[in-house]
PDB file of C-alpha atoms in Angstrom:
ATOM      1  CA  UNK A   1     -59.312  52.061 -28.687  1.00 55.00           C
ATOM      2  CA  UNK A   2     -59.989  51.761 -32.422  1.00 63.00           C
ATOM      3  CA  UNK A   3     -60.213  47.978 -32.069  1.00 74.00           C
ATOM      4  CA  UNK A   4     -62.701  48.249 -29.205  1.00 82.00           C
ATOM      5  CA  UNK A   5     -64.852  50.684 -31.208  1.00 86.00           C
ATOM      6  CA  UNK A   6     -64.912  48.405 -34.243  1.00 86.00           C
ATOM      7  CA  UNK A   7     -65.620  45.360 -32.075  1.00 86.00           C
ATOM      8  CA  UNK A   8     -68.527  47.238 -30.509  1.00 87.00           C
ATOM      9  CA  UNK A   9     -69.955  48.030 -33.958  1.00 88.00           C
ATOM     10  CA  UNK A  10     -69.656  44.352 -34.889  1.00 88.00           C
ATOM     11  CA  UNK A  11     -71.429  43.499 -31.609  1.00 87.00           C
ATOM     12  CA  UNK A  12     -74.328  45.751 -32.623  1.00 87.00           C
ATOM     13  CA  UNK A  13     -74.710  43.806 -35.888  1.00 88.00           C
ATOM     14  CA  UNK A  14     -74.203  40.349 -34.400  1.00 88.00           C
ATOM     15  CA  UNK A  15     -75.821  40.712 -30.975  1.00 86.00           C
ATOM     16  CA  UNK A  16     -78.068  43.732 -31.521  1.00 85.00           C
ATOM     17  CA  UNK A  17     -76.497  45.907 -28.844  1.00 84.00           C
ATOM     18  CA  UNK A  18     -73.479  48.065 -28.192  1.00 87.00           C
ATOM     19  CA  UNK A  19     -71.666  47.754 -24.887  1.00 89.00           C
ATOM     20  CA  UNK A  20     -70.290  50.407 -22.555  1.00 90.00           C
ATOM     21  CA  UNK A  21     -66.517  50.301 -22.813  1.00 89.00           C
ATOM     22  CA  UNK A  22     -66.272  49.575 -19.086  1.00 90.00           C
ATOM     23  CA  UNK A  23     -68.821  46.721 -19.231  1.00 89.00           C
ATOM     24  CA  UNK A  24     -67.105  43.699 -17.593  1.00 89.00           C
ATOM     25  CA  UNK A  25     -68.274  41.248 -20.289  1.00 85.00           C
ATOM     26  CA  UNK A  26     -67.098  43.527 -23.091  1.00 86.00           C
ATOM     27  CA  UNK A  27     -63.736  44.252 -21.436  1.00 87.00           C
ATOM     28  CA  UNK A  28     -63.122  40.563 -20.802  1.00 85.00           C
ATOM     29  CA  UNK A  29     -64.032  39.752 -24.413  1.00 83.00           C
ATOM     30  CA  UNK A  30     -61.680  42.450 -25.751  1.00 82.00           C
ATOM     31  CA  UNK A  31     -58.827  41.151 -23.553  1.00 82.00           C
ATOM     32  CA  UNK A  32     -59.302  37.520 -24.655  1.00 77.00           C
ATOM     33  CA  UNK A  33     -59.844  38.493 -28.270  1.00 75.00           C
ATOM     34  CA  UNK A  34     -56.718  40.704 -28.305  1.00 75.00           C
ATOM     35  CA  UNK A  35     -54.687  37.911 -26.741  1.00 71.00           C
ATOM     36  CA  UNK A  36     -55.751  35.492 -29.461  1.00 70.00           C
ATOM     37  CA  UNK A  37     -55.043  38.001 -32.250  1.00 69.00           C
ATOM     38  CA  UNK A  38     -51.603  39.032 -30.976  1.00 67.00           C
ATOM     39  CA  UNK A  39     -50.460  35.541 -30.015  1.00 62.00           C
ATOM     40  CA  UNK A  40     -51.479  33.793 -33.191  1.00 60.00           C
ATOM     41  CA  UNK A  41     -51.552  35.155 -36.692  1.00 58.00           C
ATOM     42  CA  UNK A  42     -52.109  33.617 -40.108  1.00 55.00           C
ATOM     43  CA  UNK A  43     -48.456  32.581 -40.234  1.00 60.00           C
ATOM     44  CA  UNK A  44     -48.531  30.599 -36.993  1.00 68.00           C
ATOM     45  CA  UNK A  45     -47.510  26.970 -37.656  1.00 74.00           C
ATOM     46  CA  UNK A  46     -50.549  25.826 -35.663  1.00 70.00           C
ATOM     47  CA  UNK A  47     -52.857  27.726 -38.020  1.00 68.00           C
ATOM     48  CA  UNK A  48     -51.082  26.423 -41.124  1.00 73.00           C
ATOM     49  CA  UNK A  49     -50.880  22.811 -39.880  1.00 77.00           C
ATOM     50  CA  UNK A  50     -53.815  22.240 -37.488  1.00 74.00           C
ATOM     51  CA  UNK A  51     -52.724  18.640 -36.829  1.00 78.00           C
ATOM     52  CA  UNK A  52     -49.921  20.072 -34.640  1.00 75.00           C
ATOM     53  CA  UNK A  53     -52.510  20.446 -31.867  1.00 74.00           C
ATOM     54  CA  UNK A  54     -52.442  16.657 -31.419  1.00 80.00           C
ATOM     55  CA  UNK A  55     -48.775  16.659 -30.377  1.00 80.00           C
ATOM     56  CA  UNK A  56     -48.597  16.285 -26.575  1.00 82.00           C
ATOM     57  CA  UNK A  57     -47.890  19.332 -24.462  1.00 80.00           C
ATOM     58  CA  UNK A  58     -48.192  22.871 -25.681  1.00 76.00           C
ATOM     59  CA  UNK A  59     -46.115  22.401 -28.832  1.00 73.00           C
ATOM     60  CA  UNK A  60     -45.804  25.786 -30.621  1.00 71.00           C
ATOM     61  CA  UNK A  61     -48.631  27.134 -28.471  1.00 71.00           C
ATOM     62  CA  UNK A  62     -51.248  24.774 -29.912  1.00 72.00           C
ATOM     63  CA  UNK A  63     -52.901  24.164 -26.537  1.00 74.00           C
ATOM     64  CA  UNK A  64     -52.920  27.907 -25.762  1.00 73.00           C
ATOM     65  CA  UNK A  65     -54.582  28.633 -29.112  1.00 71.00           C
ATOM     66  CA  UNK A  66     -57.175  25.914 -28.535  1.00 72.00           C
ATOM     67  CA  UNK A  67     -58.032  27.170 -25.024  1.00 74.00           C
ATOM     68  CA  UNK A  68     -58.272  30.755 -26.273  1.00 72.00           C
ATOM     69  CA  UNK A  69     -60.499  29.734 -29.182  1.00 73.00           C
ATOM     70  CA  UNK A  70     -62.745  27.660 -26.898  1.00 74.00           C
ATOM     71  CA  UNK A  71     -63.049  30.557 -24.435  1.00 74.00           C
ATOM     72  CA  UNK A  72     -64.178  32.877 -27.202  1.00 74.00           C
ATOM     73  CA  UNK A  73     -66.465  30.299 -28.837  1.00 74.00           C
ATOM     74  CA  UNK A  74     -68.123  28.864 -25.766  1.00 75.00           C
ATOM     75  CA  UNK A  75     -67.742  31.520 -23.105  1.00 75.00           C
ATOM     76  CA  UNK A  76     -68.482  34.622 -25.127  1.00 81.00           C
ATOM     77  CA  UNK A  77     -70.369  32.987 -27.987  1.00 82.00           C
ATOM     78  CA  UNK A  78     -72.957  31.547 -25.597  1.00 85.00           C
ATOM     79  CA  UNK A  79     -73.270  34.860 -23.722  1.00 84.00           C
ATOM     80  CA  UNK A  80     -73.743  36.788 -26.964  1.00 86.00           C
ATOM     81  CA  UNK A  81     -76.366  34.275 -28.158  1.00 86.00           C
ATOM     82  CA  UNK A  82     -78.174  34.584 -24.824  1.00 85.00           C
ATOM     83  CA  UNK A  83     -78.127  38.411 -25.020  1.00 84.00           C
ATOM     84  CA  UNK A  84     -79.402  38.442 -28.610  1.00 84.00           C
ATOM     85  CA  UNK A  85     -82.302  36.158 -27.694  1.00 82.00           C
ATOM     86  CA  UNK A  86     -83.084  38.159 -24.549  1.00 80.00           C
ATOM     87  CA  UNK A  87     -83.198  41.439 -26.494  1.00 72.00           C
ATOM     88  CA  UNK A  88     -85.224  40.000 -29.384  1.00 70.00           C
ATOM     89  CA  UNK A  89     -88.675  41.490 -29.862  1.00 67.00           C
ATOM     90  CA  UNK A  90     -91.191  41.773 -32.687  1.00 64.00           C
ATOM     91  CA  UNK A  91     -90.172  45.329 -33.598  1.00 66.00           C
ATOM     92  CA  UNK A  92     -86.406  44.861 -33.142  1.00 67.00           C
ATOM     93  CA  UNK A  93     -84.207  44.658 -36.222  1.00 75.00           C
ATOM     94  CA  UNK A  94     -82.940  41.116 -36.790  1.00 84.00           C
ATOM     95  CA  UNK A  95     -79.374  40.427 -35.744  1.00 88.00           C
ATOM     96  CA  UNK A  96     -76.932  37.955 -37.253  1.00 92.00           C
ATOM     97  CA  UNK A  97     -77.576  35.577 -34.338  1.00 91.00           C
ATOM     98  CA  UNK A  98     -81.381  35.733 -34.469  1.00 90.00           C
ATOM     99  CA  UNK A  99     -81.381  35.378 -38.272  1.00 91.00           C
ATOM    100  CA  UNK A 100     -79.057  32.368 -38.073  1.00 93.00           C
ATOM    101  CA  UNK A 101     -81.200  30.699 -35.383  1.00 92.00           C
ATOM    102  CA  UNK A 102     -84.409  31.311 -37.350  1.00 90.00           C
ATOM    103  CA  UNK A 103     -82.872  29.785 -40.477  1.00 94.00           C
ATOM    104  CA  UNK A 104     -81.565  26.825 -38.451  1.00 93.00           C
ATOM    105  CA  UNK A 105     -85.045  26.266 -36.988  1.00 92.00           C
ATOM    106  CA  UNK A 106     -86.682  26.565 -40.434  1.00 94.00           C
ATOM    107  CA  UNK A 107     -84.290  23.987 -41.906  1.00 94.00           C
ATOM    108  CA  UNK A 108     -84.955  21.657 -38.980  1.00 92.00           C
ATOM    109  CA  UNK A 109     -88.759  22.004 -39.348  1.00 93.00           C
ATOM    110  CA  UNK A 110     -88.547  21.230 -43.070  1.00 94.00           C
ATOM    111  CA  UNK A 111     -86.270  18.258 -42.448  1.00 92.00           C
ATOM    112  CA  UNK A 112     -83.496  19.700 -44.602  1.00 91.00           C
ATOM    113  CA  UNK A 113     -79.961  18.372 -44.451  1.00 89.00           C
ATOM    114  CA  UNK A 114     -78.047  21.375 -43.130  1.00 90.00           C
ATOM    115  CA  UNK A 115     -74.748  22.318 -41.542  1.00 92.00           C
ATOM    116  CA  UNK A 116     -76.460  24.968 -39.412  1.00 93.00           C
ATOM    117  CA  UNK A 117     -75.851  24.128 -35.758  1.00 92.00           C
ATOM    118  CA  UNK A 118     -75.095  25.845 -32.465  1.00 91.00           C
ATOM    119  CA  UNK A 119     -71.443  24.814 -32.716  1.00 89.00           C
ATOM    120  CA  UNK A 120     -71.228  26.257 -36.232  1.00 92.00           C
ATOM    121  CA  UNK A 121     -72.881  29.473 -35.021  1.00 93.00           C
ATOM    122  CA  UNK A 122     -70.203  29.816 -32.321  1.00 90.00           C
ATOM    123  CA  UNK A 123     -67.445  29.272 -34.910  1.00 87.00           C
ATOM    124  CA  UNK A 124     -69.075  31.822 -37.240  1.00 90.00           C
ATOM    125  CA  UNK A 125     -69.237  34.392 -34.430  1.00 89.00           C
ATOM    126  CA  UNK A 126     -65.567  33.885 -33.642  1.00 83.00           C
ATOM    127  CA  UNK A 127     -64.614  34.209 -37.313  1.00 83.00           C
ATOM    128  CA  UNK A 128     -66.707  37.343 -37.816  1.00 86.00           C
ATOM    129  CA  UNK A 129     -64.968  39.033 -34.906  1.00 82.00           C
ATOM    130  CA  UNK A 130     -61.490  37.936 -35.985  1.00 76.00           C
ATOM    131  CA  UNK A 131     -61.934  38.858 -39.637  1.00 78.00           C
ATOM    132  CA  UNK A 132     -64.001  41.978 -39.046  1.00 81.00           C
ATOM    133  CA  UNK A 133     -62.532  43.726 -36.041  1.00 80.00           C
ATOM    134  CA  UNK A 134     -58.798  43.433 -36.512  1.00 77.00           C
ATOM    135  CA  UNK A 135     -58.691  44.121 -40.246  1.00 81.00           C
ATOM    136  CA  UNK A 136     -61.112  47.049 -40.043  1.00 84.00           C
ATOM    137  CA  UNK A 137     -59.281  48.639 -37.114  1.00 82.00           C
ATOM    138  CA  UNK A 138     -55.921  48.265 -38.859  1.00 83.00           C
ATOM    139  CA  UNK A 139     -57.319  49.767 -42.065  1.00 88.00           C
ATOM    140  CA  UNK A 140     -58.692  52.739 -40.108  1.00 89.00           C
ATOM    141  CA  UNK A 141     -55.354  53.325 -38.408  1.00 89.00           C
ATOM    142  CA  UNK A 142     -53.624  53.353 -41.794  1.00 92.00           C
ATOM    143  CA  UNK A 143     -56.277  55.716 -43.150  1.00 94.00           C
ATOM    144  CA  UNK A 144     -55.633  58.137 -40.267  1.00 94.00           C
ATOM    145  CA  UNK A 145     -51.877  57.949 -40.837  1.00 95.00           C
ATOM    146  CA  UNK A 146     -52.326  58.737 -44.530  1.00 96.00           C
ATOM    147  CA  UNK A 147     -54.679  61.628 -43.806  1.00 96.00           C
ATOM    148  CA  UNK A 148     -52.186  63.121 -41.328  1.00 96.00           C
ATOM    149  CA  UNK A 149     -49.478  62.903 -43.976  1.00 96.00           C
ATOM    150  CA  UNK A 150     -51.658  64.209 -46.808  1.00 97.00           C
ATOM    151  CA  UNK A 151     -53.879  66.961 -45.345  1.00 96.00           C
ATOM    152  CA  UNK A 152     -54.715  68.279 -48.824  1.00 98.00           C
ATOM    153  CA  UNK A 153     -56.409  64.947 -49.615  1.00 97.00           C
ATOM    154  CA  UNK A 154     -58.230  65.054 -46.289  1.00 97.00           C
ATOM    155  CA  UNK A 155     -59.483  68.577 -47.087  1.00 97.00           C
ATOM    156  CA  UNK A 156     -60.624  67.562 -50.566  1.00 98.00           C
ATOM    157  CA  UNK A 157     -62.540  64.603 -49.088  1.00 97.00           C
ATOM    158  CA  UNK A 158     -64.101  66.879 -46.480  1.00 96.00           C
ATOM    159  CA  UNK A 159     -65.230  69.342 -49.156  1.00 97.00           C
ATOM    160  CA  UNK A 160     -66.755  66.566 -51.262  1.00 97.00           C
ATOM    161  CA  UNK A 161     -68.605  65.017 -48.318  1.00 96.00           C
ATOM    162  CA  UNK A 162     -69.774  68.417 -47.067  1.00 96.00           C
ATOM    163  CA  UNK A 163     -71.074  69.385 -50.533  1.00 97.00           C
ATOM    164  CA  UNK A 164     -73.146  66.184 -50.699  1.00 96.00           C
ATOM    165  CA  UNK A 165     -74.438  65.887 -47.126  1.00 95.00           C
ATOM    166  CA  UNK A 166     -74.356  69.439 -45.849  1.00 92.00           C
ATOM    167  CA  UNK A 167     -73.507  70.227 -42.240  1.00 88.00           C
ATOM    168  CA  UNK A 168     -76.479  68.460 -40.661  1.00 91.00           C
ATOM    169  CA  UNK A 169     -76.037  64.780 -41.457  1.00 91.00           C
ATOM    170  CA  UNK A 170     -73.451  62.066 -41.891  1.00 90.00           C
ATOM    171  CA  UNK A 171     -73.001  60.329 -45.253  1.00 91.00           C
ATOM    172  CA  UNK A 172     -74.893  57.098 -45.849  1.00 89.00           C
ATOM    173  CA  UNK A 173     -74.761  54.367 -48.489  1.00 89.00           C
ATOM    174  CA  UNK A 174     -77.146  56.272 -50.788  1.00 93.00           C
ATOM    175  CA  UNK A 175     -74.477  59.002 -51.064  1.00 94.00           C
ATOM    176  CA  UNK A 176     -71.769  56.644 -52.317  1.00 95.00           C
ATOM    177  CA  UNK A 177     -72.335  57.346 -56.031  1.00 96.00           C
ATOM    178  CA  UNK A 178     -71.989  61.077 -55.343  1.00 97.00           C
ATOM    179  CA  UNK A 179     -68.666  60.659 -53.502  1.00 97.00           C
ATOM    180  CA  UNK A 180     -66.231  59.325 -56.134  1.00 97.00           C
ATOM    181  CA  UNK A 181     -63.148  61.045 -54.704  1.00 98.00           C
ATOM    182  CA  UNK A 182     -63.866  59.787 -51.181  1.00 96.00           C
ATOM    183  CA  UNK A 183     -64.436  56.242 -52.467  1.00 96.00           C
ATOM    184  CA  UNK A 184     -61.197  56.406 -54.463  1.00 97.00           C
ATOM    185  CA  UNK A 185     -59.233  57.535 -51.385  1.00 97.00           C
ATOM    186  CA  UNK A 186     -60.687  54.699 -49.313  1.00 94.00           C
ATOM    187  CA  UNK A 187     -59.874  52.108 -51.986  1.00 94.00           C
ATOM    188  CA  UNK A 188     -56.375  53.509 -52.406  1.00 94.00           C
ATOM    189  CA  UNK A 189     -55.850  53.274 -48.638  1.00 93.00           C
ATOM    190  CA  UNK A 190     -56.799  49.607 -48.755  1.00 90.00           C
ATOM    191  CA  UNK A 191     -54.486  49.025 -51.712  1.00 90.00           C
ATOM    192  CA  UNK A 192     -51.473  50.797 -50.203  1.00 90.00           C
ATOM    193  CA  UNK A 193     -51.912  49.442 -46.692  1.00 84.00           C
ATOM    194  CA  UNK A 194     -52.699  45.889 -47.693  1.00 76.00           C
ATOM    195  CA  UNK A 195     -53.158  44.259 -44.312  1.00 73.00           C
ATOM    196  CA  UNK A 196     -53.773  40.694 -45.413  1.00 65.00           C
ATOM    197  CA  UNK A 197     -51.252  38.302 -46.910  1.00 56.00           C
ATOM    198  CA  UNK A 198     -51.290  38.242 -50.710  1.00 50.00           C
TER     199      UNK A 198
END
């Protein structure tokens, strides 16, 4: 569930909307995305040596990885682009997709040599989900584990946050300088539970 929540937050930034957890498009995306994450990691030979995908058959799962990546890029990428454009209005906050498309159009109008393209946008969307959702969800799980094991730290964080924000609002980025203990705990969680290869 943590992964779905994080993915939904990333959707709000990229697409400009959050999905109901039982939305068929969102559920299908989560299933395909989870399959790609669990089947292939950074240590997969196909990721390390991409040329393996040219070996006939499904050598080391290269074909499976390619199909999964294409499904996410084309199938979901195109749907997310369509939704972002459909929801775009003058008073709506810009999304990653609408900002990218505006910049691509500006570069095209000015005749600039650019790598901005629809294919690159699809790749960027896929990478943002892979890098953002899985690592953030894993970090949050580790944070919860640490807080369960160290309730005194959790209480000290709570007291600090409560003293800064009071009972009526959540912390925001402007509060960061006033929350040194909380920031230190979060950084220490990321250090101890290093979730990416060194």
